[in-house]
Short mmCIF file of C-alpha atoms in Angstrom, two decimals:
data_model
loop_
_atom_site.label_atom_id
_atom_site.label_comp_id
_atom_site.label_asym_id
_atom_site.label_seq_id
_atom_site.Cartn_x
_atom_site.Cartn_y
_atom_site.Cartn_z
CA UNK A 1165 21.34 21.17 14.34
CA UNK A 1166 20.23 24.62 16.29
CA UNK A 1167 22.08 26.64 18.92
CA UNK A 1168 22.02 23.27 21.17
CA UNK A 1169 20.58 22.38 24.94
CA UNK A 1170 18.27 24.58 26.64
CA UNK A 1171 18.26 24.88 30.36
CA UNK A 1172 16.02 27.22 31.18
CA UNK A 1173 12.24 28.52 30.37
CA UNK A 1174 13.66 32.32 30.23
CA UNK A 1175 16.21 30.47 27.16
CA UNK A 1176 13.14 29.05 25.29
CA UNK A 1177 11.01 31.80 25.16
CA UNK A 1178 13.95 33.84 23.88
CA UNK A 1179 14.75 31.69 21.16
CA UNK A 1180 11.34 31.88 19.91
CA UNK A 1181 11.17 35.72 20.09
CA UNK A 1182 14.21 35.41 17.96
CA UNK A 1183 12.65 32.96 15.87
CA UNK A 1184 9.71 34.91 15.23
CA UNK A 1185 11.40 38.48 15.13
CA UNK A 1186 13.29 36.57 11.31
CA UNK A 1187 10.57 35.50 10.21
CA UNK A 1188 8.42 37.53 7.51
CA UNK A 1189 5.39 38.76 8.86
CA UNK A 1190 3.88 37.88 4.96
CA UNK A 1191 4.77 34.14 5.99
CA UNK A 1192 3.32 34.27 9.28
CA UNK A 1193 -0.12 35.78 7.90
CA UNK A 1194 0.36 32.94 5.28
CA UNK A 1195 -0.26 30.67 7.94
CA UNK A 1196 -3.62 31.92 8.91
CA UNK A 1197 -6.18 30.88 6.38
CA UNK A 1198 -7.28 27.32 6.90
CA UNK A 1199 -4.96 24.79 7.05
CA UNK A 1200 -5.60 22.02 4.10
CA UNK A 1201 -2.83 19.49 4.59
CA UNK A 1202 -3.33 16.65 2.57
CA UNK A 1203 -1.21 14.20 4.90
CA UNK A 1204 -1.46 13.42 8.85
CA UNK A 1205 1.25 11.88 10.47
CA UNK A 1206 0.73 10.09 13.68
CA UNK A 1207 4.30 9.25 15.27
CA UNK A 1208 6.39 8.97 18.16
CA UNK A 1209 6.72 11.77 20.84
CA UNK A 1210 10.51 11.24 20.49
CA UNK A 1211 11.85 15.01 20.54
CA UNK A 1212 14.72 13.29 17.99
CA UNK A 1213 12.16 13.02 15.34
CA UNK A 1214 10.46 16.03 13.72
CA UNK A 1215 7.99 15.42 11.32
CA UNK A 1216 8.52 18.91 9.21
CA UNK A 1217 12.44 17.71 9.08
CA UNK A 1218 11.82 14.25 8.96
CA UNK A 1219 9.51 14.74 5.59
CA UNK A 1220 10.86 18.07 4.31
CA UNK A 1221 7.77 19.75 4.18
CA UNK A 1222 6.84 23.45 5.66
CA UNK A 1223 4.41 24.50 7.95
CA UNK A 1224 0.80 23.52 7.15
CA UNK A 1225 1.42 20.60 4.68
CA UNK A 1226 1.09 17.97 7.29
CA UNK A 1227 -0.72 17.64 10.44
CA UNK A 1228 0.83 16.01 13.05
CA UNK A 1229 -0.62 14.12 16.33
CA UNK A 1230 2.57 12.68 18.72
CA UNK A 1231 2.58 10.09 21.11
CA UNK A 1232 4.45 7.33 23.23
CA UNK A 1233 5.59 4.71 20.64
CA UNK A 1234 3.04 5.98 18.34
CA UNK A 1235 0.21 3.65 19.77
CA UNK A 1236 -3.36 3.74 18.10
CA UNK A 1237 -6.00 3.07 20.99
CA UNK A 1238 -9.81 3.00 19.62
CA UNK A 1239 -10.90 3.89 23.22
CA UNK A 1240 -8.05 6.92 23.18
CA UNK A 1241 -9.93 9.96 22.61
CA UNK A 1242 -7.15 11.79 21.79
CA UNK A 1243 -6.16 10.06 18.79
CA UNK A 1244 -9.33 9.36 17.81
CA UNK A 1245 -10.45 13.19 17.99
CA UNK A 1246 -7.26 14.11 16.05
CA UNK A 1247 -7.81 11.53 13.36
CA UNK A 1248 -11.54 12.72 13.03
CA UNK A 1249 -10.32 15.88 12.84
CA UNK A 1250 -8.00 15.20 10.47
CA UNK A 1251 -9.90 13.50 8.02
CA UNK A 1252 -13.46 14.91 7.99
CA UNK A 1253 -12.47 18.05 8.62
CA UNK A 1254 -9.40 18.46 7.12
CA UNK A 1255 -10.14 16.93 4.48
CA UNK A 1256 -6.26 14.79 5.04
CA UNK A 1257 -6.03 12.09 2.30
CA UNK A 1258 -3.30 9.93 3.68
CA UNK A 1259 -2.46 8.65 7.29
CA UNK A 1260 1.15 8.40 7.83
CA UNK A 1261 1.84 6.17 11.02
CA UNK A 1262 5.96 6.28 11.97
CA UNK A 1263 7.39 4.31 14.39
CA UNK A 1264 11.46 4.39 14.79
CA UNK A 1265 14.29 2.15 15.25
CA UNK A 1266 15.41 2.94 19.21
CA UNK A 1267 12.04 3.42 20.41
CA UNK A 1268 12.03 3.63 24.24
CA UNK A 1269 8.27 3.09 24.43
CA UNK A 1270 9.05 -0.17 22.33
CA UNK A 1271 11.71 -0.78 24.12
CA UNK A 1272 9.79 -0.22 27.86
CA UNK A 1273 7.07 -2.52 27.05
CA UNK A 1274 9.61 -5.71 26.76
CA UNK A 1275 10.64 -5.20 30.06
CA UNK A 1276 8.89 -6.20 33.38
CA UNK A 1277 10.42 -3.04 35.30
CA UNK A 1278 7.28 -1.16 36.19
CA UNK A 1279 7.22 2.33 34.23
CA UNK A 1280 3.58 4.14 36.03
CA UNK A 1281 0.74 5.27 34.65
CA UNK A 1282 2.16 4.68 30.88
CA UNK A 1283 2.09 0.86 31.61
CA UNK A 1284 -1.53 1.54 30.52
CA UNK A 1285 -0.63 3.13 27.50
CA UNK A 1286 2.55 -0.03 26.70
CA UNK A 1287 -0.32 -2.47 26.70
CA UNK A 1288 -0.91 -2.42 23.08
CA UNK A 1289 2.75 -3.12 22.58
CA UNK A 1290 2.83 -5.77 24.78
CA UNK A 1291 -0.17 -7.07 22.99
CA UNK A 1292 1.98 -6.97 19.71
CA UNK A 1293 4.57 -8.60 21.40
CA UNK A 1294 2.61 -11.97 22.72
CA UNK A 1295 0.93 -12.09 19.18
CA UNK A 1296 4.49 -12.42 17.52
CA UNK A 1297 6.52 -14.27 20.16
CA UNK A 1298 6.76 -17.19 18.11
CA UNK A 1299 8.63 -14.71 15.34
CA UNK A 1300 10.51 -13.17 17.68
CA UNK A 1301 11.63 -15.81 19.97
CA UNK A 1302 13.55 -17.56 16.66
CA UNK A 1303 15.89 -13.84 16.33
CA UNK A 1304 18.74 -13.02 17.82
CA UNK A 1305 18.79 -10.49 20.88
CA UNK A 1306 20.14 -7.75 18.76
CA UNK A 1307 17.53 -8.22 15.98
CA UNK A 1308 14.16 -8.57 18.51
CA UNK A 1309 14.02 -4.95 19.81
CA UNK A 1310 14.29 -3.84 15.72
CA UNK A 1311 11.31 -6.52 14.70
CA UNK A 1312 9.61 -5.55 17.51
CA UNK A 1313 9.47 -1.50 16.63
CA UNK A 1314 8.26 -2.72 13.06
CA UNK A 1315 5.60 -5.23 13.98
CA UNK A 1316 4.59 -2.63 16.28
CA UNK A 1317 4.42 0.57 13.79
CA UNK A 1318 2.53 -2.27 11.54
CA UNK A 1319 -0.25 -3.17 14.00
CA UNK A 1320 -0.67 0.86 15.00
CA UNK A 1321 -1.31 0.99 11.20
CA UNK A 1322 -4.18 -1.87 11.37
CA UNK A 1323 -5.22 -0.16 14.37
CA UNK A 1324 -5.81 3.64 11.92
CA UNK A 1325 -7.51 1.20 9.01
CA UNK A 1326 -10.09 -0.68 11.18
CA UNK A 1327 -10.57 2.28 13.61
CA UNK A 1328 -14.43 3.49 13.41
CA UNK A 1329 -13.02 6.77 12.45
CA UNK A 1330 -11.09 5.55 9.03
CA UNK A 1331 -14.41 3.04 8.86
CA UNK A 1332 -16.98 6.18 8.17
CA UNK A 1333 -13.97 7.95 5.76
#
């Protein structure tokens, strides 16, 4: 889908003169007045996934906060800001927390190869991953990394419900 790769800076901001020379200026004005989406959805950073695709929804029906391997820290205040954001001031109804098959945050954290700074950030998926070892020691090879992406999406879930933010909702 799209014109495909971009190499260069001087590419991207082309495209998006072209993208907002077709658009109507009645649609962009549209956009101005508050936003009141009644979803947030906190997922992956993967560029594969687009929320607005991914859901089918237009600009301004869901608000959207990205990270690696969508991981829910309390003490992130990121995440936490967004979420507060989201919810008392957004008035968002529903939380929407996507992980994905093929995640290479998932996928980082069962390794021991040392990754950098983001090690920090793969410790709540390591975390998931010593809490279930006895589930996912009994799979086969093929079928851990998949388990693992869903146990994890399911604890960053917990993580939204019990966070002090959801708490005061």
């Amino acid at each position: 889908e799209g014109p495909g790769p971009i190499d260069t800076l001087e590419e991207i901001l082309e495209r998006n003169e072209e993208w907002a020379a077709a658009q109507d200026p009645a649609f962009l004005r549209g956009l101005v007045p508050a936003q009141r989406p009644s979803y947030m959805w906190l997922g992956c950073s993967d560029s594969r996934i687009p929320p607005n695709k991914v859901l089918g929804v237009g600009p301004g029906e869901v608000f959207v906060h990205r990270d690696i391997a969508n991981v829910v820290h309390g003490s992130d205040v990121s995440s936490m800001a967004v979420l507060e954001y989201a919810v008392h001031h957004l008035g968002v109804k529903h939380v929407v927390v996507c992980g994905h098959y093929g995640c290479g945050g998932v996928r980082a954290a069962m390794g021991d190869r040392p990754h950098g700074l983001i090690d920090h950030w793969l410790e709540a998926i390591r975390d998931v991953i010593d809490a279930n070892q006895e589930v996912v020691s009994r799979l086969a090879e093929d079928e851990k990394f998949d388990k693992l992406y869903e146990l994890n999406t399911a604890s960053q879930a917990y993580n939204v419900a019990h966070s002090f933010v959801m708490q005061r909702a």
